[in-house]
Amino acid sequence: MDILNMILPIVYIVVGVALIWFVVELALTIRKTRSTVEDMQKQIEPTLANVEQLTSDAKPLVERVSLTVDAANLEIMRVDEILQDVSSITGTASKTVTAVDNVTSAPLDLVSSFTNKVRDKFAPKRASDISKEIGEAKADSCNTTSANTDASADSKEVTTEKPVVSGYVPIDSEEKAEDISVADVSADGALDESE
């Protein structure tokens, strides 16, 4: 234990010296930190003063920008009103052009309609498919009747009745098939003689 009693005061001395050295280093670090903070404060103070001055100078600029934005909004609203007016003007102009077109085209349509009616009256009338079939049937029946009439002319009196073929009412020999229009033939092929 004697050795332990001898080593123990040496350990206390070493620990004491280390603590003293640590306290001295801590004091030096604090002193350096304080000087650094003071130097930084000397540099930051003018910068903060400049920032305050810039902020105070920027307030009128911000107000001017705000006024400019408000003026731009007013101009945009005016442009919108102008565009609405232009839209209504173009709509009115379009309606006017349509009305003028209708007024100018009405006489032309009237003349065109009149000329079409006159052309239809003077145009040759074409026979429909039903009229052609009826005419062919009549021609066939006339040929058959004339052959029968020639054979029986010596022995019998000739009949003057006209044959009726599938609802066909024969026309007089003075009328021509070309003079019959499609409107004169009904849906079943019979000739409408009401006119």
Short mmCIF file of N, CA and C in Angstrom, two decimals:
data_model
loop_
_atom_site.label_atom_id
_atom_site.label_comp_id
_atom_site.label_asym_id
_atom_site.label_seq_id
_atom_site.Cartn_x
_atom_site.Cartn_y
_atom_site.Cartn_z
N MET A 1 0.76 -1.16 0.00
CA MET A 1 0.00 0.00 0.00
C MET A 1 0.83 1.27 0.00
N ASP A 2 2.02 1.10 0.35
CA ASP A 2 2.94 2.23 0.33
C ASP A 2 3.09 2.78 -1.09
N ILE A 3 3.08 1.96 -2.01
CA ILE A 3 3.25 2.41 -3.39
C ILE A 3 1.99 3.17 -3.80
N LEU A 4 0.93 2.67 -3.36
CA LEU A 4 -0.32 3.32 -3.70
C LEU A 4 -0.38 4.69 -3.06
N ASN A 5 0.14 4.79 -1.84
CA ASN A 5 0.15 6.09 -1.18
C ASN A 5 1.12 7.04 -1.86
N MET A 6 2.08 6.58 -2.48
CA MET A 6 3.03 7.43 -3.17
C MET A 6 2.50 7.83 -4.56
N ILE A 7 1.81 6.98 -5.24
CA ILE A 7 1.33 7.26 -6.60
C ILE A 7 0.12 8.18 -6.53
N LEU A 8 -0.65 8.05 -5.50
CA LEU A 8 -1.88 8.82 -5.41
C LEU A 8 -1.61 10.33 -5.37
N PRO A 9 -0.68 10.88 -4.63
CA PRO A 9 -0.42 12.32 -4.71
C PRO A 9 0.09 12.74 -6.07
N ILE A 10 0.79 11.88 -6.79
CA ILE A 10 1.27 12.23 -8.12
C ILE A 10 0.08 12.32 -9.08
N VAL A 11 -0.87 11.43 -8.96
CA VAL A 11 -2.06 11.44 -9.81
C VAL A 11 -2.84 12.72 -9.52
N TYR A 12 -2.92 13.11 -8.22
CA TYR A 12 -3.64 14.34 -7.88
C TYR A 12 -2.96 15.56 -8.49
N ILE A 13 -1.71 15.56 -8.49
CA ILE A 13 -0.96 16.69 -9.05
C ILE A 13 -1.18 16.76 -10.57
N VAL A 14 -1.13 15.63 -11.25
CA VAL A 14 -1.32 15.59 -12.71
C VAL A 14 -2.73 16.03 -13.05
N VAL A 15 -3.71 15.55 -12.32
CA VAL A 15 -5.10 15.93 -12.56
C VAL A 15 -5.27 17.41 -12.28
N GLY A 16 -4.66 17.94 -11.22
CA GLY A 16 -4.76 19.36 -10.89
C GLY A 16 -4.15 20.22 -11.99
N VAL A 17 -2.99 19.81 -12.51
CA VAL A 17 -2.34 20.56 -13.59
C VAL A 17 -3.22 20.51 -14.85
N ALA A 18 -3.83 19.38 -15.15
CA ALA A 18 -4.69 19.26 -16.33
C ALA A 18 -5.91 20.15 -16.19
N LEU A 19 -6.46 20.21 -14.98
CA LEU A 19 -7.62 21.08 -14.76
C LEU A 19 -7.24 22.54 -14.92
N ILE A 20 -6.10 22.91 -14.41
CA ILE A 20 -5.65 24.30 -14.53
C ILE A 20 -5.42 24.63 -16.01
N TRP A 21 -4.80 23.71 -16.71
CA TRP A 21 -4.56 23.93 -18.15
C TRP A 21 -5.90 24.04 -18.89
N PHE A 22 -6.89 23.22 -18.55
CA PHE A 22 -8.20 23.25 -19.18
C PHE A 22 -8.90 24.59 -18.91
N VAL A 23 -8.80 25.09 -17.70
CA VAL A 23 -9.43 26.36 -17.33
C VAL A 23 -8.75 27.50 -18.09
N VAL A 24 -7.44 27.45 -18.23
CA VAL A 24 -6.72 28.50 -18.97
C VAL A 24 -7.14 28.46 -20.45
N GLU A 25 -7.20 27.30 -21.03
CA GLU A 25 -7.61 27.18 -22.44
C GLU A 25 -9.05 27.66 -22.63
N LEU A 26 -9.89 27.33 -21.68
CA LEU A 26 -11.28 27.78 -21.75
C LEU A 26 -11.35 29.30 -21.67
N ALA A 27 -10.57 29.91 -20.82
CA ALA A 27 -10.56 31.37 -20.71
C ALA A 27 -10.05 31.99 -22.00
N LEU A 28 -9.00 31.41 -22.59
CA LEU A 28 -8.48 31.95 -23.84
C LEU A 28 -9.52 31.81 -24.97
N THR A 29 -10.22 30.69 -25.00
CA THR A 29 -11.24 30.49 -26.03
C THR A 29 -12.38 31.50 -25.87
N ILE A 30 -12.77 31.72 -24.65
CA ILE A 30 -13.84 32.69 -24.40
C ILE A 30 -13.38 34.08 -24.80
N ARG A 31 -12.16 34.44 -24.51
CA ARG A 31 -11.64 35.76 -24.89
C ARG A 31 -11.62 35.91 -26.41
N LYS A 32 -11.17 34.86 -27.13
CA LYS A 32 -11.13 34.93 -28.59
C LYS A 32 -12.54 35.03 -29.15
N THR A 33 -13.44 34.29 -28.56
CA THR A 33 -14.83 34.33 -29.03
C THR A 33 -15.41 35.71 -28.81
N ARG A 34 -15.13 36.31 -27.67
CA ARG A 34 -15.63 37.65 -27.40
C ARG A 34 -15.07 38.65 -28.40
N SER A 35 -13.79 38.56 -28.69
CA SER A 35 -13.20 39.51 -29.65
C SER A 35 -13.77 39.28 -31.06
N THR A 36 -14.00 38.02 -31.40
CA THR A 36 -14.59 37.72 -32.70
C THR A 36 -16.01 38.28 -32.78
N VAL A 37 -16.78 38.12 -31.74
CA VAL A 37 -18.15 38.64 -31.72
C VAL A 37 -18.13 40.16 -31.82
N GLU A 38 -17.22 40.79 -31.13
CA GLU A 38 -17.13 42.25 -31.20
C GLU A 38 -16.77 42.70 -32.62
N ASP A 39 -15.83 42.00 -33.25
CA ASP A 39 -15.46 42.34 -34.64
C ASP A 39 -16.66 42.14 -35.59
N MET A 40 -17.36 41.05 -35.38
CA MET A 40 -18.53 40.77 -36.22
C MET A 40 -19.61 41.83 -36.00
N GLN A 41 -19.75 42.24 -34.76
CA GLN A 41 -20.77 43.24 -34.46
C GLN A 41 -20.41 44.56 -35.13
N LYS A 42 -19.13 44.88 -35.15
CA LYS A 42 -18.69 46.11 -35.81
C LYS A 42 -18.98 46.05 -37.31
N GLN A 43 -18.86 44.88 -37.90
CA GLN A 43 -19.12 44.73 -39.34
C GLN A 43 -20.63 44.64 -39.63
N ILE A 44 -21.39 44.02 -38.76
CA ILE A 44 -22.82 43.81 -39.00
C ILE A 44 -23.61 45.10 -38.78
N GLU A 45 -23.22 45.92 -37.85
CA GLU A 45 -23.99 47.13 -37.56
C GLU A 45 -24.14 48.04 -38.78
N PRO A 46 -23.08 48.33 -39.54
CA PRO A 46 -23.29 49.15 -40.74
C PRO A 46 -24.17 48.44 -41.79
N THR A 47 -24.01 47.13 -41.86
CA THR A 47 -24.83 46.37 -42.82
C THR A 47 -26.30 46.46 -42.44
N LEU A 48 -26.59 46.33 -41.16
CA LEU A 48 -27.97 46.44 -40.70
C LEU A 48 -28.51 47.84 -40.94
N ALA A 49 -27.65 48.83 -40.77
CA ALA A 49 -28.08 50.20 -41.05
C ALA A 49 -28.42 50.35 -42.54
N ASN A 50 -27.60 49.75 -43.40
CA ASN A 50 -27.87 49.79 -44.84
C ASN A 50 -29.17 49.06 -45.19
N VAL A 51 -29.40 47.93 -44.55
CA VAL A 51 -30.64 47.17 -44.80
C VAL A 51 -31.84 48.00 -44.37
N GLU A 52 -31.75 48.66 -43.24
CA GLU A 52 -32.85 49.51 -42.78
C GLU A 52 -33.09 50.65 -43.77
N GLN A 53 -32.02 51.23 -44.27
CA GLN A 53 -32.16 52.32 -45.25
C GLN A 53 -32.78 51.79 -46.56
N LEU A 54 -32.32 50.63 -47.02
CA LEU A 54 -32.90 50.04 -48.23
C LEU A 54 -34.39 49.72 -48.05
N THR A 55 -34.72 49.22 -46.86
CA THR A 55 -36.13 48.91 -46.58
C THR A 55 -36.97 50.17 -46.59
N SER A 56 -36.47 51.21 -45.99
CA SER A 56 -37.23 52.47 -45.98
C SER A 56 -37.30 53.07 -47.39
N ASP A 57 -36.25 52.90 -48.19
CA ASP A 57 -36.29 53.37 -49.58
C ASP A 57 -37.19 52.48 -50.46
N ALA A 58 -37.32 51.22 -50.12
CA ALA A 58 -38.11 50.30 -50.93
C ALA A 58 -39.61 50.47 -50.71
N LYS A 59 -40.02 51.04 -49.59
CA LYS A 59 -41.45 51.21 -49.33
C LYS A 59 -42.12 52.05 -50.41
N PRO A 60 -41.56 53.19 -50.82
CA PRO A 60 -42.21 53.93 -51.91
C PRO A 60 -42.21 53.14 -53.23
N LEU A 61 -41.14 52.37 -53.46
CA LEU A 61 -41.10 51.56 -54.68
C LEU A 61 -42.20 50.50 -54.65
N VAL A 62 -42.42 49.87 -53.51
CA VAL A 62 -43.48 48.87 -53.39
C VAL A 62 -44.83 49.52 -53.61
N GLU A 63 -45.00 50.73 -53.07
CA GLU A 63 -46.26 51.45 -53.27
C GLU A 63 -46.45 51.80 -54.74
N ARG A 64 -45.36 52.19 -55.40
CA ARG A 64 -45.44 52.51 -56.83
C ARG A 64 -45.78 51.27 -57.65
N VAL A 65 -45.15 50.16 -57.31
CA VAL A 65 -45.46 48.91 -58.01
C VAL A 65 -46.92 48.54 -57.80
N SER A 66 -47.41 48.70 -56.58
CA SER A 66 -48.81 48.41 -56.29
C SER A 66 -49.73 49.31 -57.12
N LEU A 67 -49.39 50.59 -57.22
CA LEU A 67 -50.18 51.51 -58.04
C LEU A 67 -50.13 51.12 -59.52
N THR A 68 -48.94 50.71 -59.97
CA THR A 68 -48.79 50.29 -61.37
C THR A 68 -49.64 49.05 -61.66
N VAL A 69 -49.64 48.10 -60.75
CA VAL A 69 -50.45 46.89 -60.92
C VAL A 69 -51.94 47.25 -60.94
N ASP A 70 -52.35 48.17 -60.05
CA ASP A 70 -53.76 48.61 -60.04
C ASP A 70 -54.11 49.30 -61.36
N ALA A 71 -53.21 50.14 -61.86
CA ALA A 71 -53.46 50.83 -63.14
C ALA A 71 -53.54 49.81 -64.28
N ALA A 72 -52.68 48.81 -64.26
CA ALA A 72 -52.72 47.76 -65.29
C ALA A 72 -54.04 47.00 -65.22
N ASN A 73 -54.52 46.71 -64.02
CA ASN A 73 -55.81 46.03 -63.87
C ASN A 73 -56.94 46.88 -64.43
N LEU A 74 -56.90 48.20 -64.18
CA LEU A 74 -57.92 49.10 -64.73
C LEU A 74 -57.88 49.09 -66.26
N GLU A 75 -56.68 49.13 -66.82
CA GLU A 75 -56.55 49.11 -68.28
C GLU A 75 -57.08 47.79 -68.87
N ILE A 76 -56.81 46.70 -68.18
CA ILE A 76 -57.32 45.40 -68.64
C ILE A 76 -58.84 45.39 -68.60
N MET A 77 -59.42 45.97 -67.56
CA MET A 77 -60.88 46.05 -67.47
C MET A 77 -61.43 46.92 -68.61
N ARG A 78 -60.75 48.01 -68.93
CA ARG A 78 -61.19 48.85 -70.05
C ARG A 78 -61.10 48.09 -71.37
N VAL A 79 -60.02 47.34 -71.54
CA VAL A 79 -59.87 46.55 -72.77
C VAL A 79 -60.99 45.51 -72.86
N ASP A 80 -61.35 44.90 -71.72
CA ASP A 80 -62.46 43.95 -71.72
C ASP A 80 -63.76 44.62 -72.14
N GLU A 81 -64.01 45.83 -71.65
CA GLU A 81 -65.21 46.56 -72.04
C GLU A 81 -65.18 46.88 -73.54
N ILE A 82 -64.01 47.28 -74.02
CA ILE A 82 -63.88 47.59 -75.45
C ILE A 82 -64.13 46.33 -76.28
N LEU A 83 -63.58 45.21 -75.84
CA LEU A 83 -63.79 43.95 -76.57
C LEU A 83 -65.26 43.54 -76.56
N GLN A 84 -65.95 43.77 -75.45
CA GLN A 84 -67.38 43.47 -75.40
C GLN A 84 -68.13 44.37 -76.37
N ASP A 85 -67.75 45.66 -76.42
CA ASP A 85 -68.39 46.58 -77.36
C ASP A 85 -68.12 46.14 -78.80
N VAL A 86 -66.88 45.75 -79.08
CA VAL A 86 -66.54 45.30 -80.43
C VAL A 86 -67.33 44.03 -80.77
N SER A 87 -67.48 43.14 -79.79
CA SER A 87 -68.25 41.92 -80.02
C SER A 87 -69.71 42.24 -80.33
N SER A 88 -70.28 43.16 -79.59
CA SER A 88 -71.68 43.51 -79.86
C SER A 88 -71.80 44.23 -81.20
N ILE A 89 -70.81 45.05 -81.55
CA ILE A 89 -70.84 45.75 -82.84
C ILE A 89 -70.73 44.75 -83.98
N THR A 90 -69.83 43.79 -83.86
CA THR A 90 -69.69 42.80 -84.92
C THR A 90 -70.94 41.92 -85.02
N GLY A 91 -71.57 41.62 -83.87
CA GLY A 91 -72.83 40.87 -83.91
C GLY A 91 -73.91 41.65 -84.63
N THR A 92 -74.00 42.95 -84.35
CA THR A 92 -74.99 43.80 -85.02
C THR A 92 -74.67 43.90 -86.50
N ALA A 93 -73.40 44.06 -86.82
CA ALA A 93 -73.01 44.14 -88.24
C ALA A 93 -73.34 42.84 -88.96
N SER A 94 -73.12 41.72 -88.30
CA SER A 94 -73.44 40.43 -88.91
C SER A 94 -74.94 40.31 -89.16
N LYS A 95 -75.75 40.73 -88.20
CA LYS A 95 -77.20 40.69 -88.38
C LYS A 95 -77.62 41.62 -89.52
N THR A 96 -76.97 42.79 -89.60
CA THR A 96 -77.28 43.74 -90.67
C THR A 96 -76.94 43.15 -92.03
N VAL A 97 -75.78 42.54 -92.12
CA VAL A 97 -75.36 41.93 -93.39
C VAL A 97 -76.34 40.82 -93.78
N THR A 98 -76.78 40.03 -92.79
CA THR A 98 -77.75 38.97 -93.07
C THR A 98 -79.07 39.56 -93.56
N ALA A 99 -79.51 40.64 -92.90
CA ALA A 99 -80.76 41.28 -93.32
C ALA A 99 -80.64 41.84 -94.73
N VAL A 100 -79.52 42.51 -95.02
CA VAL A 100 -79.31 43.06 -96.37
C VAL A 100 -79.25 41.93 -97.38
N ASP A 101 -78.60 40.86 -97.03
CA ASP A 101 -78.52 39.70 -97.93
C ASP A 101 -79.91 39.14 -98.20
N ASN A 102 -80.71 39.02 -97.15
CA ASN A 102 -82.08 38.52 -97.33
C ASN A 102 -82.90 39.46 -98.21
N VAL A 103 -82.75 40.78 -98.00
CA VAL A 103 -83.50 41.75 -98.79
C VAL A 103 -83.06 41.70 -100.25
N THR A 104 -81.77 41.59 -100.49
CA THR A 104 -81.28 41.57 -101.88
C THR A 104 -81.53 40.23 -102.55
N SER A 105 -81.56 39.15 -101.78
CA SER A 105 -81.77 37.84 -102.41
C SER A 105 -83.24 37.52 -102.61
N ALA A 106 -84.15 38.22 -101.92
CA ALA A 106 -85.58 37.94 -102.07
C ALA A 106 -86.05 38.17 -103.50
N PRO A 107 -85.74 39.31 -104.14
CA PRO A 107 -86.16 39.47 -105.54
C PRO A 107 -85.53 38.44 -106.46
N LEU A 108 -84.28 38.11 -106.21
CA LEU A 108 -83.61 37.10 -107.05
C LEU A 108 -84.29 35.75 -106.89
N ASP A 109 -84.66 35.38 -105.65
CA ASP A 109 -85.37 34.12 -105.43
C ASP A 109 -86.73 34.14 -106.12
N LEU A 110 -87.41 35.29 -106.08
CA LEU A 110 -88.71 35.42 -106.73
C LEU A 110 -88.59 35.25 -108.24
N VAL A 111 -87.59 35.92 -108.83
CA VAL A 111 -87.37 35.80 -110.27
C VAL A 111 -86.98 34.37 -110.63
N SER A 112 -86.13 33.77 -109.81
CA SER A 112 -85.72 32.39 -110.07
C SER A 112 -86.91 31.44 -109.99
N SER A 113 -87.75 31.62 -108.99
CA SER A 113 -88.94 30.78 -108.86
C SER A 113 -89.86 30.96 -110.06
N PHE A 114 -90.06 32.22 -110.48
CA PHE A 114 -90.92 32.51 -111.62
C PHE A 114 -90.37 31.86 -112.89
N THR A 115 -89.08 32.01 -113.13
CA THR A 115 -88.49 31.43 -114.34
C THR A 115 -88.55 29.90 -114.31
N ASN A 116 -88.39 29.30 -113.13
CA ASN A 116 -88.51 27.84 -113.02
C ASN A 116 -89.92 27.38 -113.36
N LYS A 117 -90.92 28.13 -112.89
CA LYS A 117 -92.31 27.76 -113.19
C LYS A 117 -92.60 27.90 -114.68
N VAL A 118 -92.10 29.01 -115.29
CA VAL A 118 -92.30 29.21 -116.72
C VAL A 118 -91.59 28.12 -117.51
N ARG A 119 -90.38 27.77 -117.11
CA ARG A 119 -89.62 26.72 -117.77
C ARG A 119 -90.34 25.38 -117.67
N ASP A 120 -90.92 25.11 -116.47
CA ASP A 120 -91.65 23.86 -116.29
C ASP A 120 -92.89 23.81 -117.18
N LYS A 121 -93.55 24.95 -117.39
CA LYS A 121 -94.75 24.97 -118.24
C LYS A 121 -94.42 24.73 -119.70
N PHE A 122 -93.30 25.27 -120.16
CA PHE A 122 -92.93 25.15 -121.57
C PHE A 122 -92.07 23.91 -121.86
N ALA A 123 -91.61 23.25 -120.85
CA ALA A 123 -90.76 22.07 -121.04
C ALA A 123 -91.61 20.90 -121.50
N PRO A 124 -91.06 20.06 -122.37
CA PRO A 124 -91.83 18.88 -122.80
C PRO A 124 -92.01 17.93 -121.62
N LYS A 125 -93.17 17.34 -121.55
CA LYS A 125 -93.47 16.45 -120.43
C LYS A 125 -93.01 15.05 -120.78
N ARG A 126 -92.37 14.44 -119.87
CA ARG A 126 -91.84 13.10 -120.08
C ARG A 126 -92.81 12.09 -119.47
N ALA A 127 -92.93 10.99 -120.12
CA ALA A 127 -93.82 9.94 -119.64
C ALA A 127 -93.12 9.17 -118.53
N SER A 128 -93.87 8.78 -117.52
CA SER A 128 -93.29 8.01 -116.43
C SER A 128 -93.19 6.55 -116.84
N ASP A 129 -92.56 5.75 -115.99
CA ASP A 129 -92.42 4.31 -116.27
C ASP A 129 -93.79 3.65 -116.37
N ILE A 130 -94.73 4.05 -115.53
CA ILE A 130 -96.08 3.47 -115.56
C ILE A 130 -96.76 3.81 -116.88
N SER A 131 -96.61 5.09 -117.30
CA SER A 131 -97.22 5.50 -118.57
C SER A 131 -96.63 4.72 -119.73
N LYS A 132 -95.34 4.45 -119.69
CA LYS A 132 -94.69 3.68 -120.77
C LYS A 132 -95.23 2.26 -120.80
N GLU A 133 -95.38 1.65 -119.62
CA GLU A 133 -95.91 0.29 -119.56
C GLU A 133 -97.34 0.24 -120.08
N ILE A 134 -98.13 1.23 -119.72
CA ILE A 134 -99.52 1.28 -120.18
C ILE A 134 -99.56 1.44 -121.70
N GLY A 135 -98.71 2.30 -122.24
CA GLY A 135 -98.65 2.51 -123.67
C GLY A 135 -98.25 1.24 -124.41
N GLU A 136 -97.27 0.51 -123.87
CA GLU A 136 -96.85 -0.74 -124.49
C GLU A 136 -97.96 -1.78 -124.44
N ALA A 137 -98.67 -1.82 -123.29
CA ALA A 137 -99.79 -2.77 -123.17
C ALA A 137 -100.89 -2.41 -124.16
N LYS A 138 -101.14 -1.13 -124.35
CA LYS A 138 -102.17 -0.68 -125.29
C LYS A 138 -101.76 -1.06 -126.72
N ALA A 139 -100.49 -0.86 -127.03
CA ALA A 139 -100.02 -1.19 -128.37
C ALA A 139 -100.16 -2.68 -128.62
N ASP A 140 -99.82 -3.50 -127.63
CA ASP A 140 -99.96 -4.95 -127.78
C ASP A 140 -101.42 -5.34 -127.95
N SER A 141 -102.30 -4.73 -127.15
CA SER A 141 -103.72 -5.08 -127.24
C SER A 141 -104.32 -4.59 -128.54
N CYS A 142 -103.85 -3.46 -129.06
CA CYS A 142 -104.34 -2.96 -130.34
C CYS A 142 -103.91 -3.89 -131.47
N ASN A 143 -102.68 -4.36 -131.40
CA ASN A 143 -102.21 -5.30 -132.41
C ASN A 143 -103.01 -6.59 -132.37
N THR A 144 -103.31 -7.08 -131.17
CA THR A 144 -104.10 -8.29 -131.02
C THR A 144 -105.52 -8.05 -131.48
N THR A 145 -106.08 -6.94 -131.15
CA THR A 145 -107.46 -6.60 -131.52
C THR A 145 -107.56 -6.41 -133.03
N SER A 146 -106.57 -5.76 -133.62
CA SER A 146 -106.62 -5.55 -135.07
C SER A 146 -106.49 -6.88 -135.81
N ALA A 147 -105.72 -7.80 -135.29
CA ALA A 147 -105.61 -9.11 -135.93
C ALA A 147 -106.92 -9.87 -135.79
N ASN A 148 -107.53 -9.78 -134.63
CA ASN A 148 -108.82 -10.44 -134.41
C ASN A 148 -109.92 -9.76 -135.24
N THR A 149 -109.85 -8.49 -135.41
CA THR A 149 -110.85 -7.73 -136.14
C THR A 149 -110.78 -8.08 -137.62
N ASP A 150 -109.59 -8.21 -138.16
CA ASP A 150 -109.43 -8.56 -139.57
C ASP A 150 -110.01 -9.96 -139.84
N ALA A 151 -109.80 -10.86 -138.88
CA ALA A 151 -110.27 -12.24 -139.08
C ALA A 151 -111.78 -12.32 -138.95
N SER A 152 -112.36 -11.54 -138.09
CA SER A 152 -113.80 -11.65 -137.88
C SER A 152 -114.58 -10.54 -138.57
N ALA A 153 -113.96 -9.74 -139.39
CA ALA A 153 -114.63 -8.63 -140.06
C ALA A 153 -115.67 -9.13 -141.05
N ASP A 154 -115.44 -10.26 -141.65
CA ASP A 154 -116.37 -10.78 -142.63
C ASP A 154 -117.63 -11.32 -141.95
N SER A 155 -117.45 -11.92 -140.76
CA SER A 155 -118.58 -12.58 -140.16
C SER A 155 -119.30 -11.76 -139.11
N LYS A 156 -118.66 -10.86 -138.43
CA LYS A 156 -119.24 -10.11 -137.34
C LYS A 156 -119.03 -8.63 -137.54
N GLU A 157 -119.80 -7.90 -136.79
CA GLU A 157 -119.66 -6.45 -136.81
C GLU A 157 -118.50 -6.07 -135.88
N VAL A 158 -117.74 -5.10 -136.26
CA VAL A 158 -116.56 -4.68 -135.49
C VAL A 158 -117.03 -3.86 -134.29
N THR A 159 -116.49 -4.21 -133.10
CA THR A 159 -116.84 -3.45 -131.90
C THR A 159 -115.95 -2.23 -131.80
N THR A 160 -116.51 -1.17 -131.24
CA THR A 160 -115.73 0.07 -131.11
C THR A 160 -115.26 0.29 -129.68
N GLU A 161 -115.45 -0.70 -128.82
CA GLU A 161 -115.01 -0.52 -127.44
C GLU A 161 -113.49 -0.56 -127.38
N LYS A 162 -112.99 0.24 -126.47
CA LYS A 162 -111.54 0.29 -126.28
C LYS A 162 -111.18 -0.65 -125.13
N PRO A 163 -110.10 -1.42 -125.26
CA PRO A 163 -109.77 -2.40 -124.22
C PRO A 163 -109.26 -1.70 -122.94
N VAL A 164 -109.53 -2.31 -121.81
CA VAL A 164 -109.05 -1.81 -120.52
C VAL A 164 -107.99 -2.78 -120.02
N VAL A 165 -106.78 -2.27 -119.80
CA VAL A 165 -105.69 -3.11 -119.37
C VAL A 165 -105.26 -2.66 -117.98
N SER A 166 -105.43 -3.51 -117.00
CA SER A 166 -105.04 -3.29 -115.60
C SER A 166 -105.35 -1.89 -115.11
N GLY A 167 -106.60 -1.52 -115.16
CA GLY A 167 -107.02 -0.23 -114.65
C GLY A 167 -106.77 0.91 -115.59
N TYR A 168 -106.38 0.62 -116.83
CA TYR A 168 -106.06 1.66 -117.81
C TYR A 168 -107.34 2.10 -118.48
N VAL A 169 -107.54 3.42 -118.49
CA VAL A 169 -108.66 3.98 -119.22
C VAL A 169 -108.10 4.51 -120.52
N PRO A 170 -108.53 3.98 -121.67
CA PRO A 170 -107.94 4.40 -122.94
C PRO A 170 -108.29 5.84 -123.26
N ILE A 171 -107.39 6.48 -123.96
CA ILE A 171 -107.60 7.87 -124.36
C ILE A 171 -108.12 7.90 -125.78
N ASP A 172 -108.73 9.01 -126.14
CA ASP A 172 -109.24 9.15 -127.50
C ASP A 172 -108.08 9.20 -128.48
N SER A 173 -108.34 8.85 -129.69
CA SER A 173 -107.29 8.82 -130.69
C SER A 173 -106.78 10.21 -131.02
N GLU A 174 -107.57 11.23 -130.69
CA GLU A 174 -107.10 12.60 -130.97
C GLU A 174 -106.04 13.03 -129.97
N GLU A 175 -106.08 12.50 -128.75
CA GLU A 175 -105.09 12.87 -127.73
C GLU A 175 -103.81 12.10 -127.99
N LYS A 176 -102.75 12.72 -127.66
CA LYS A 176 -101.46 12.07 -127.82
C LYS A 176 -100.94 11.66 -126.45
N ALA A 177 -100.18 10.61 -126.38
CA ALA A 177 -99.63 10.16 -125.11
C ALA A 177 -98.65 11.18 -124.55
N GLU A 178 -98.06 12.01 -125.40
CA GLU A 178 -97.11 13.01 -124.94
C GLU A 178 -97.79 14.12 -124.16
N ASP A 179 -99.10 14.36 -124.42
CA ASP A 179 -99.82 15.44 -123.76
C ASP A 179 -100.26 15.04 -122.36
N ILE A 180 -100.10 13.81 -121.95
CA ILE A 180 -100.52 13.35 -120.63
C ILE A 180 -99.33 13.49 -119.70
N SER A 181 -99.53 14.19 -118.61
CA SER A 181 -98.44 14.36 -117.64
C SER A 181 -98.50 13.26 -116.60
N VAL A 182 -97.48 13.18 -115.78
CA VAL A 182 -97.42 12.19 -114.73
C VAL A 182 -98.52 12.45 -113.72
N ALA A 183 -98.90 13.72 -113.52
CA ALA A 183 -99.93 14.07 -112.56
C ALA A 183 -101.29 13.57 -113.01
N ASP A 184 -101.50 13.31 -114.34
CA ASP A 184 -102.78 12.84 -114.85
C ASP A 184 -102.98 11.35 -114.63
N VAL A 185 -101.90 10.62 -114.24
CA VAL A 185 -102.00 9.18 -114.04
C VAL A 185 -102.00 8.93 -112.55
N SER A 186 -102.99 8.19 -112.03
CA SER A 186 -103.07 7.95 -110.59
C SER A 186 -102.09 6.86 -110.20
N ALA A 187 -102.06 6.53 -108.89
CA ALA A 187 -101.08 5.58 -108.37
C ALA A 187 -101.28 4.18 -108.93
N ASP A 188 -102.52 3.80 -109.30
CA ASP A 188 -102.74 2.45 -109.82
C ASP A 188 -102.58 2.38 -111.32
N GLY A 189 -102.21 3.50 -111.94
CA GLY A 189 -101.95 3.49 -113.38
C GLY A 189 -103.12 3.96 -114.19
N ALA A 190 -104.27 4.25 -113.57
CA ALA A 190 -105.44 4.70 -114.31
C ALA A 190 -105.31 6.18 -114.63
N LEU A 191 -105.81 6.58 -115.75
CA LEU A 191 -105.74 7.98 -116.18
C LEU A 191 -106.78 8.78 -115.43
N ASP A 192 -106.38 9.92 -114.87
CA ASP A 192 -107.29 10.79 -114.14
C ASP A 192 -107.91 11.75 -115.15
N GLU A 193 -109.19 11.59 -115.44
CA GLU A 193 -109.85 12.39 -116.47
C GLU A 193 -110.66 13.51 -115.86
N SER A 194 -110.34 13.92 -114.64
CA SER A 194 -111.13 14.97 -114.00
C SER A 194 -110.87 16.33 -114.61
N GLU A 195 -109.82 16.52 -115.32
CA GLU A 195 -109.51 17.83 -115.92
C GLU A 195 -110.22 18.03 -117.21
#
